[in-house]
């Protein structure tokens, strides 16, 4: 049977003003960004244009490179890829977040589908936030398929689960907690959101679901599963707007921006998310405003020194004024604020200031912040080594290695890899050699 040429993909290629060779180069670059190797050249692009169906991960890569080039989301249908075997979840602000959450958690709990979900592409293009976006609307807060009732007891249960699971992830890393949270969201919480409830109670249930979904996204990011993390963060933002929960919506946008920053992206879209979060916190508590301002300082450090220092000063001032209550969405630890201060100063080239901020952060970390404390120790060791303080750096890396075996975290693994790379030139130093020997069996 003759193949049908993919005229839609050809049209997008013309709109992008790209040749087949340029598209192939962009695909190879994006694959490398996601730590993958892709053998792709002009002849392969020609085959796709003639109607050959690309195999994963090419469909997801194609959509992302075209979206970045055209500065708008490009869907599988628009690119003529709807028949391609792909695990692409559409990141659309118009999609029903409850249906998406259900699909994501089902995939999360199926080992085969979870591997495919984890192998998806993080989309920089999907960070664009529509200025006039309005949440998806339903005819009433109660689903027509509603069974049973949900109210204050279920709301309190969700709040308890949010706190317990967040504490478990902070103590032991996110990997093992992620599956438990996905099961709770997919089974229990999905049922609560379809049950009969008053308008106010339904909004509070949606708000609780948004926070749990945001927490799951952060756990995925901590596990190195960046594509599902982005989908959960996106879904949480939608749920928060449907709940009319400005605070959680602001935290979701801040989290999306922070995730992009952690992956090395500092584009105007990433900055815009951080700025939008700060704008929203004008109607929230000072502690959430401080949380948003601190991250804005981190991002602005890549764009405007004065703006970064202004945002940092605002964060510190708001933190001093704030009254907080325990909880993952109501408390911003002082140690975390100093950590963001260190990130800002390091980007601005103030290494000594960053060292002081990391030292303060480490001093203020509580025993329950085991994961954050280990990451702070690793960052402090890295900063000290750049200043030539090898012995002091080794002390903090020793402490990092003491905790590392109890953590299951991609962030901790990255810091371990950085430690090995930075210490390699010093391997003839006796204490360094002993540390590297101790770290050798760790993964």
Short mmCIF file of C-alpha atoms in Angstrom, two decimals:
data_model
loop_
_atom_site.label_atom_id
_atom_site.label_comp_id
_atom_site.label_asym_id
_atom_site.label_seq_id
_atom_site.Cartn_x
_atom_site.Cartn_y
_atom_site.Cartn_z
CA UNK A 1 0.00 0.00 0.00
CA UNK A 2 1.39 3.44 -0.89
CA UNK A 3 2.02 5.73 2.06
CA UNK A 4 0.13 9.01 2.44
CA UNK A 5 2.53 11.97 2.66
CA UNK A 6 2.45 13.84 5.97
CA UNK A 7 1.45 17.25 4.62
CA UNK A 8 0.76 18.57 8.13
CA UNK A 9 4.32 17.94 9.27
CA UNK A 10 5.63 19.48 6.03
CA UNK A 11 3.51 22.57 6.63
CA UNK A 12 4.89 22.97 10.16
CA UNK A 13 8.42 22.54 8.84
CA UNK A 14 7.81 25.33 6.33
CA UNK A 15 6.28 27.55 9.03
CA UNK A 16 9.38 26.94 11.18
CA UNK A 17 11.60 27.83 8.19
CA UNK A 18 13.59 24.64 8.76
CA UNK A 19 15.14 22.22 6.32
CA UNK A 20 15.08 18.48 7.00
CA UNK A 21 18.69 18.65 8.15
CA UNK A 22 17.92 21.48 10.58
CA UNK A 23 14.99 19.55 12.06
CA UNK A 24 17.20 16.48 12.49
CA UNK A 25 19.86 18.56 14.26
CA UNK A 26 17.24 20.06 16.60
CA UNK A 27 15.95 16.58 17.43
CA UNK A 28 19.44 15.30 18.24
CA UNK A 29 20.08 18.32 20.46
CA UNK A 30 16.81 17.84 22.37
CA UNK A 31 17.46 14.12 22.81
CA UNK A 32 20.88 14.94 24.30
CA UNK A 33 19.20 17.46 26.63
CA UNK A 34 17.15 14.51 27.97
CA UNK A 35 20.27 12.32 28.25
CA UNK A 36 19.26 10.21 25.23
CA UNK A 37 21.03 9.38 21.96
CA UNK A 38 19.07 9.70 18.73
CA UNK A 39 20.35 8.63 15.34
CA UNK A 40 18.52 11.06 13.08
CA UNK A 41 19.46 12.70 9.79
CA UNK A 42 17.87 14.41 6.78
CA UNK A 43 16.93 11.11 5.10
CA UNK A 44 14.97 10.01 8.14
CA UNK A 45 13.03 13.29 8.14
CA UNK A 46 12.27 12.72 4.45
CA UNK A 47 10.79 9.32 5.27
CA UNK A 48 8.51 10.87 7.90
CA UNK A 49 7.38 13.49 5.42
CA UNK A 50 6.60 10.77 2.90
CA UNK A 51 4.32 9.04 5.42
CA UNK A 52 6.49 6.71 7.48
CA UNK A 53 5.30 6.63 11.09
CA UNK A 54 8.09 7.58 13.55
CA UNK A 55 8.64 5.41 16.60
CA UNK A 56 8.91 6.60 20.22
CA UNK A 57 10.52 8.74 21.48
CA UNK A 58 10.52 10.61 18.15
CA UNK A 59 6.84 11.78 18.23
CA UNK A 60 7.30 13.48 21.60
CA UNK A 61 10.63 14.98 20.50
CA UNK A 62 9.11 16.28 17.27
CA UNK A 63 6.25 18.00 19.05
CA UNK A 64 8.61 19.65 21.52
CA UNK A 65 11.16 20.96 19.00
CA UNK A 66 8.39 22.34 16.79
CA UNK A 67 6.63 23.92 19.77
CA UNK A 68 9.86 25.62 20.87
CA UNK A 69 10.62 26.84 17.36
CA UNK A 70 7.08 28.16 16.71
CA UNK A 71 6.62 29.43 20.30
CA UNK A 72 3.23 27.77 20.70
CA UNK A 73 2.08 24.27 21.68
CA UNK A 74 1.93 21.88 18.70
CA UNK A 75 -0.39 18.90 19.10
CA UNK A 76 0.03 15.40 17.70
CA UNK A 77 -2.99 15.92 15.42
CA UNK A 78 -1.59 19.19 14.07
CA UNK A 79 1.71 17.46 13.22
CA UNK A 80 0.02 14.47 11.61
CA UNK A 81 1.28 12.18 14.36
CA UNK A 82 -2.00 11.12 15.96
CA UNK A 83 -1.52 7.53 14.71
CA UNK A 84 2.04 7.31 15.95
CA UNK A 85 2.69 4.98 18.92
CA UNK A 86 3.29 7.66 21.50
CA UNK A 87 2.80 8.27 25.20
CA UNK A 88 2.32 12.01 24.77
CA UNK A 89 -0.22 13.50 27.17
CA UNK A 90 -1.51 16.77 25.78
CA UNK A 91 -0.62 19.68 28.10
CA UNK A 92 -3.71 21.76 27.35
CA UNK A 93 -5.23 24.33 29.70
CA UNK A 94 -8.63 23.43 28.21
CA UNK A 95 -8.51 19.75 29.17
CA UNK A 96 -10.54 18.45 32.09
CA UNK A 97 -8.02 18.14 34.96
CA UNK A 98 -9.98 15.38 36.70
CA UNK A 99 -9.90 13.15 33.63
CA UNK A 100 -6.22 13.86 33.13
CA UNK A 101 -5.46 13.10 36.80
CA UNK A 102 -7.32 9.81 36.50
CA UNK A 103 -5.39 8.86 33.36
CA UNK A 104 -2.05 9.83 34.90
CA UNK A 105 -2.56 7.90 38.14
CA UNK A 106 -3.73 4.82 36.21
CA UNK A 107 -0.53 4.95 34.19
CA UNK A 108 1.48 5.55 37.38
CA UNK A 109 0.19 2.33 38.95
CA UNK A 110 0.77 0.13 35.90
CA UNK A 111 4.50 -0.82 35.75
CA UNK A 112 4.66 -0.90 31.93
CA UNK A 113 2.74 2.33 31.43
CA UNK A 114 4.73 4.01 34.20
CA UNK A 115 7.99 3.27 32.37
CA UNK A 116 6.52 4.81 29.21
CA UNK A 117 5.23 7.81 31.18
CA UNK A 118 8.65 8.35 32.75
CA UNK A 119 10.25 8.19 29.30
CA UNK A 120 8.16 11.15 28.06
CA UNK A 121 9.58 14.56 27.18
CA UNK A 122 9.64 17.55 29.50
CA UNK A 123 8.13 20.38 27.46
CA UNK A 124 9.65 23.83 27.72
CA UNK A 125 7.04 25.11 25.25
CA UNK A 126 4.19 24.05 27.57
CA UNK A 127 5.31 26.55 30.23
CA UNK A 128 3.56 29.37 28.35
CA UNK A 129 0.63 30.47 30.50
CA UNK A 130 -2.36 31.97 28.67
CA UNK A 131 -3.05 35.45 30.05
CA UNK A 132 -6.81 35.16 29.62
CA UNK A 133 -7.10 31.50 30.61
CA UNK A 134 -10.22 30.53 32.52
CA UNK A 135 -10.64 27.22 34.36
CA UNK A 136 -12.61 24.39 32.79
CA UNK A 137 -16.25 24.77 33.81
CA UNK A 138 -18.82 22.15 34.73
CA UNK A 139 -22.58 22.59 35.03
CA UNK A 140 -22.47 22.00 38.78
CA UNK A 141 -19.97 21.11 41.52
CA UNK A 142 -21.49 17.62 41.73
CA UNK A 143 -20.75 15.12 38.97
CA UNK A 144 -23.83 13.46 37.44
CA UNK A 145 -22.14 10.11 38.17
CA UNK A 146 -21.86 11.01 41.86
CA UNK A 147 -22.18 8.20 44.37
CA UNK A 148 -22.03 8.57 48.15
CA UNK A 149 -21.12 11.74 49.96
CA UNK A 150 -17.89 13.52 50.83
CA UNK A 151 -17.47 16.26 53.38
CA UNK A 152 -15.49 17.46 56.36
CA UNK A 153 -14.12 14.02 57.34
CA UNK A 154 -12.69 13.44 53.85
CA UNK A 155 -11.24 16.96 53.74
CA UNK A 156 -9.46 16.43 57.06
CA UNK A 157 -8.23 13.02 55.90
CA UNK A 158 -6.70 14.57 52.76
CA UNK A 159 -4.97 17.24 54.85
CA UNK A 160 -3.49 14.55 57.10
CA UNK A 161 -2.31 12.47 54.15
CA UNK A 162 -0.69 15.54 52.56
CA UNK A 163 1.30 16.23 55.72
CA UNK A 164 2.30 12.60 56.37
CA UNK A 165 3.39 11.88 52.80
CA UNK A 166 5.33 15.16 52.52
CA UNK A 167 7.19 14.35 55.76
CA UNK A 168 7.97 10.83 54.53
CA UNK A 169 9.38 12.16 51.25
CA UNK A 170 11.50 14.73 53.07
CA UNK A 171 12.89 12.10 55.43
CA UNK A 172 13.57 9.29 52.97
CA UNK A 173 13.40 10.77 49.47
CA UNK A 174 10.45 10.64 47.08
CA UNK A 175 10.82 7.36 45.17
CA UNK A 176 8.93 4.97 47.45
CA UNK A 177 6.31 7.49 48.59
CA UNK A 178 5.35 8.36 45.01
CA UNK A 179 3.44 5.12 44.36
CA UNK A 180 1.48 5.37 47.60
CA UNK A 181 0.40 8.93 46.81
CA UNK A 182 -0.59 8.01 43.24
CA UNK A 183 -2.75 5.16 44.57
CA UNK A 184 -4.42 7.44 47.12
CA UNK A 185 -5.16 10.07 44.47
CA UNK A 186 -6.35 7.57 41.88
CA UNK A 187 -8.60 5.56 44.17
CA UNK A 188 -9.77 7.55 47.18
CA UNK A 189 -9.47 11.20 46.14
CA UNK A 190 -10.95 10.64 42.68
CA UNK A 191 -13.97 9.11 44.39
CA UNK A 192 -14.36 12.05 46.76
CA UNK A 193 -14.34 14.49 43.84
CA UNK A 194 -17.21 12.62 42.18
CA UNK A 195 -19.27 12.29 45.35
CA UNK A 196 -22.13 14.52 46.39
CA UNK A 197 -20.94 17.56 48.39
CA UNK A 198 -21.94 21.13 49.10
CA UNK A 199 -20.39 23.84 46.93
CA UNK A 200 -17.99 24.94 49.65
CA UNK A 201 -16.98 21.39 50.54
CA UNK A 202 -16.45 20.49 46.88
CA UNK A 203 -14.13 23.46 46.47
CA UNK A 204 -12.16 22.39 49.54
CA UNK A 205 -11.93 18.84 48.17
CA UNK A 206 -10.62 20.25 44.87
CA UNK A 207 -8.11 22.34 46.79
CA UNK A 208 -6.91 19.30 48.71
CA UNK A 209 -6.63 17.33 45.47
CA UNK A 210 -4.60 20.17 43.92
CA UNK A 211 -2.14 20.11 46.81
CA UNK A 212 -1.77 16.31 46.73
CA UNK A 213 -1.27 16.41 42.94
CA UNK A 214 1.32 19.15 43.30
CA UNK A 215 3.11 17.07 45.93
CA UNK A 216 3.08 14.04 43.60
CA UNK A 217 4.58 16.15 40.82
CA UNK A 218 7.37 17.29 43.12
CA UNK A 219 8.04 13.67 44.10
CA UNK A 220 8.27 12.72 40.42
CA UNK A 221 10.74 15.54 39.80
CA UNK A 222 12.76 14.34 42.79
CA UNK A 223 12.79 10.87 41.22
CA UNK A 224 14.07 12.23 37.91
CA UNK A 225 10.71 11.62 36.19
CA UNK A 226 10.48 15.13 34.75
CA UNK A 227 7.74 14.57 32.14
CA UNK A 228 5.10 13.19 34.58
CA UNK A 229 6.16 15.82 37.11
CA UNK A 230 5.25 18.53 34.61
CA UNK A 231 1.89 16.92 33.92
CA UNK A 232 1.04 16.72 37.63
CA UNK A 233 2.13 20.32 38.25
CA UNK A 234 0.03 21.47 35.30
CA UNK A 235 -3.00 19.48 36.52
CA UNK A 236 -2.58 20.83 40.07
CA UNK A 237 -2.65 24.41 38.77
CA UNK A 238 -5.93 23.70 36.98
CA UNK A 239 -7.48 22.05 40.04
CA UNK A 240 -6.45 25.01 42.20
CA UNK A 241 -8.17 27.48 39.90
CA UNK A 242 -11.34 25.39 39.86
CA UNK A 243 -11.22 25.43 43.66
CA UNK A 244 -10.74 29.24 43.58
CA UNK A 245 -7.62 28.61 45.69
CA UNK A 246 -5.28 31.49 44.86
CA UNK A 247 -2.57 30.39 47.29
CA UNK A 248 -2.25 26.86 45.90
CA UNK A 249 -2.40 28.20 42.33
CA UNK A 250 0.49 30.58 43.10
CA UNK A 251 2.48 27.73 44.67
CA UNK A 252 1.82 25.58 41.58
CA UNK A 253 3.14 28.26 39.21
CA UNK A 254 6.18 28.79 41.45
CA UNK A 255 6.79 25.03 41.47
CA UNK A 256 6.56 24.80 37.68
CA UNK A 257 9.11 27.60 37.36
CA UNK A 258 11.42 26.04 39.97
CA UNK A 259 11.28 22.67 38.21
CA UNK A 260 12.31 24.30 34.93
CA UNK A 261 15.15 26.11 36.72
CA UNK A 262 16.39 22.86 38.24
CA UNK A 263 16.59 21.46 34.69
CA UNK A 264 18.73 24.40 33.59
CA UNK A 265 16.07 26.52 31.86
CA UNK A 266 15.96 30.28 32.49
CA UNK A 267 13.83 31.44 29.56
CA UNK A 268 11.35 34.35 29.64
CA UNK A 269 8.52 31.81 30.08
CA UNK A 270 10.19 30.48 33.24
CA UNK A 271 10.62 34.03 34.54
CA UNK A 272 7.01 34.85 33.67
CA UNK A 273 5.71 31.95 35.78
CA UNK A 274 7.75 33.19 38.75
CA UNK A 275 6.48 36.75 38.26
CA UNK A 276 2.88 35.57 37.91
CA UNK A 277 3.18 33.61 41.15
CA UNK A 278 4.42 36.72 42.97
CA UNK A 279 1.52 38.78 41.60
CA UNK A 280 -0.99 36.21 42.85
CA UNK A 281 0.52 36.17 46.36
CA UNK A 282 -0.55 39.76 46.93
CA UNK A 283 -3.85 38.17 47.98
CA UNK A 284 -2.29 35.45 50.14
CA UNK A 285 -0.44 35.18 53.44
CA UNK A 286 3.04 36.72 53.88
CA UNK A 287 4.68 33.29 54.15
CA UNK A 288 3.48 32.26 50.69
CA UNK A 289 4.49 35.65 49.32
CA UNK A 290 7.98 35.14 50.78
CA UNK A 291 8.13 31.69 49.16
CA UNK A 292 7.29 33.15 45.75
CA UNK A 293 9.60 36.16 46.07
CA UNK A 294 12.58 33.98 47.02
CA UNK A 295 12.21 31.91 43.89
CA UNK A 296 11.74 35.03 41.77
CA UNK A 297 15.11 36.19 43.09
CA UNK A 298 16.70 32.90 41.94
CA UNK A 299 15.32 33.30 38.41
CA UNK A 300 15.96 37.04 38.15
CA UNK A 301 19.61 36.43 38.98
CA UNK A 302 19.92 35.08 35.42
CA UNK A 303 18.33 38.23 33.95
CA UNK A 304 18.65 41.33 36.16
CA UNK A 305 20.90 41.70 39.23
CA UNK A 306 18.96 44.64 40.72
CA UNK A 307 15.62 42.84 40.31
CA UNK A 308 17.08 39.70 41.90
CA UNK A 309 18.38 41.52 44.98
CA UNK A 310 15.10 43.45 45.29
CA UNK A 311 13.08 40.23 45.25
CA UNK A 312 15.46 38.62 47.75
CA UNK A 313 15.09 41.56 50.14
CA UNK A 314 11.30 41.37 49.79
CA UNK A 315 11.35 37.65 50.57
CA UNK A 316 13.43 38.17 53.71
CA UNK A 317 11.22 41.03 54.90
CA UNK A 318 8.01 39.03 54.33
CA UNK A 319 9.48 35.98 56.07
CA UNK A 320 10.22 38.03 59.18
CA UNK A 321 6.62 39.30 59.27
CA UNK A 322 4.97 35.95 58.69
CA UNK A 323 3.11 33.80 61.16
CA UNK A 324 3.18 30.18 60.02
CA UNK A 325 1.47 26.95 60.93
CA UNK A 326 3.05 23.51 60.37
CA UNK A 327 2.30 21.92 57.01
CA UNK A 328 3.78 21.52 53.52
CA UNK A 329 1.64 24.36 52.11
CA UNK A 330 1.62 26.72 55.09
CA UNK A 331 5.23 26.68 56.27
CA UNK A 332 8.40 27.96 54.57
CA UNK A 333 11.43 27.00 56.69
CA UNK A 334 14.13 29.59 57.28
CA UNK A 335 16.68 27.03 56.08
CA UNK A 336 14.94 26.89 52.71
CA UNK A 337 14.93 30.69 52.43
CA UNK A 338 18.69 30.79 53.02
CA UNK A 339 19.14 28.04 50.43
CA UNK A 340 17.35 30.19 47.81
CA UNK A 341 19.48 33.12 48.94
CA UNK A 342 22.58 31.03 48.27
CA UNK A 343 21.32 30.08 44.80
CA UNK A 344 20.71 33.74 43.97
CA UNK A 345 24.11 34.93 45.20
CA UNK A 346 25.95 32.08 43.50
CA UNK A 347 24.39 32.98 40.14
CA UNK A 348 25.34 36.62 40.72
CA UNK A 349 28.95 35.55 41.30
CA UNK A 350 29.04 36.21 45.06
CA UNK A 351 30.65 32.93 46.11
CA UNK A 352 31.48 34.09 49.64
CA UNK A 353 27.90 35.26 50.16
CA UNK A 354 26.58 31.96 48.85
CA UNK A 355 28.84 30.08 51.27
CA UNK A 356 27.53 32.09 54.20
CA UNK A 357 23.92 31.52 53.12
CA UNK A 358 24.44 27.76 52.77
CA UNK A 359 26.12 27.65 56.20
CA UNK A 360 23.11 29.42 57.70
CA UNK A 361 20.75 27.08 55.85
CA UNK A 362 22.53 24.02 57.18
CA UNK A 363 22.46 25.38 60.73
CA UNK A 364 18.69 25.95 60.53
CA UNK A 365 17.74 22.60 59.00
CA UNK A 366 15.71 20.42 61.40
CA UNK A 367 16.29 16.67 61.89
CA UNK A 368 13.11 15.98 59.89
CA UNK A 369 14.54 17.78 56.84
CA UNK A 370 16.96 14.94 56.15
CA UNK A 371 16.73 15.16 52.36
CA UNK A 372 17.09 18.94 52.27
CA UNK A 373 19.92 18.83 54.79
CA UNK A 374 21.89 16.33 52.69
CA UNK A 375 21.48 18.43 49.55
CA UNK A 376 22.56 21.54 51.46
CA UNK A 377 25.69 19.76 52.71
CA UNK A 378 26.57 18.72 49.17
CA UNK A 379 26.05 22.23 47.79
CA UNK A 380 28.11 23.75 50.59
CA UNK A 381 30.95 21.30 49.88
CA UNK A 382 30.86 22.24 46.18
CA UNK A 383 30.98 25.95 46.99
CA UNK A 384 33.84 25.54 49.46
CA UNK A 385 35.88 23.60 46.92
CA UNK A 386 35.52 26.39 44.35
CA UNK A 387 37.16 28.66 46.96
CA UNK A 388 40.05 26.23 47.43
CA UNK A 389 38.92 24.85 50.83
CA UNK A 390 39.36 21.13 50.11
CA UNK A 391 39.50 19.92 53.73
CA UNK A 392 36.35 21.78 54.73
CA UNK A 393 34.57 20.52 51.61
CA UNK A 394 35.51 16.92 52.43
CA UNK A 395 33.96 17.28 55.90
CA UNK A 396 30.58 18.20 54.40
CA UNK A 397 30.79 15.52 51.72
CA UNK A 398 31.47 12.95 54.45
CA UNK A 399 28.24 14.04 56.16
CA UNK A 400 26.41 13.88 52.82
CA UNK A 401 27.57 10.30 52.29
CA UNK A 402 26.43 9.38 55.82
CA UNK A 403 22.84 10.19 54.79
CA UNK A 404 22.92 9.26 51.12
CA UNK A 405 22.14 5.50 51.48
CA UNK A 406 18.86 6.33 53.25
CA UNK A 407 17.67 8.62 50.43
CA UNK A 408 16.02 7.58 47.18
CA UNK A 409 16.28 10.75 45.16
CA UNK A 410 17.50 11.78 41.71
CA UNK A 411 18.58 15.13 43.19
CA UNK A 412 20.85 13.36 45.68
CA UNK A 413 22.25 11.12 42.92
CA UNK A 414 23.10 14.19 40.83
CA UNK A 415 24.99 15.70 43.75
CA UNK A 416 26.88 12.41 44.19
CA UNK A 417 27.89 12.51 40.51
CA UNK A 418 29.01 16.14 40.85
CA UNK A 419 31.07 15.24 43.91
CA UNK A 420 32.90 12.50 42.01
CA UNK A 421 33.60 14.81 39.08
CA UNK A 422 34.86 17.68 41.23
CA UNK A 423 37.08 15.47 43.37
CA UNK A 424 38.64 13.53 40.48
CA UNK A 425 41.49 16.06 40.03
CA UNK A 426 42.29 15.70 43.78
CA UNK A 427 42.26 11.89 43.91
CA UNK A 428 45.95 11.72 44.91
CA UNK A 429 45.06 13.54 48.14
CA UNK A 430 44.78 10.82 50.81
CA UNK A 431 41.50 11.94 52.44
CA UNK A 432 39.95 12.53 49.02
CA UNK A 433 40.97 9.05 47.86
CA UNK A 434 39.36 7.52 50.95
CA UNK A 435 36.13 9.46 50.33
CA UNK A 436 35.99 8.41 46.67
CA UNK A 437 36.60 4.78 47.68
CA UNK A 438 33.72 5.01 50.13
CA UNK A 439 31.49 6.51 47.43
CA UNK A 440 32.46 3.99 44.73
CA UNK A 441 29.74 1.37 45.44
CA UNK A 442 26.98 3.98 45.77
CA UNK A 443 24.56 4.57 42.89
#
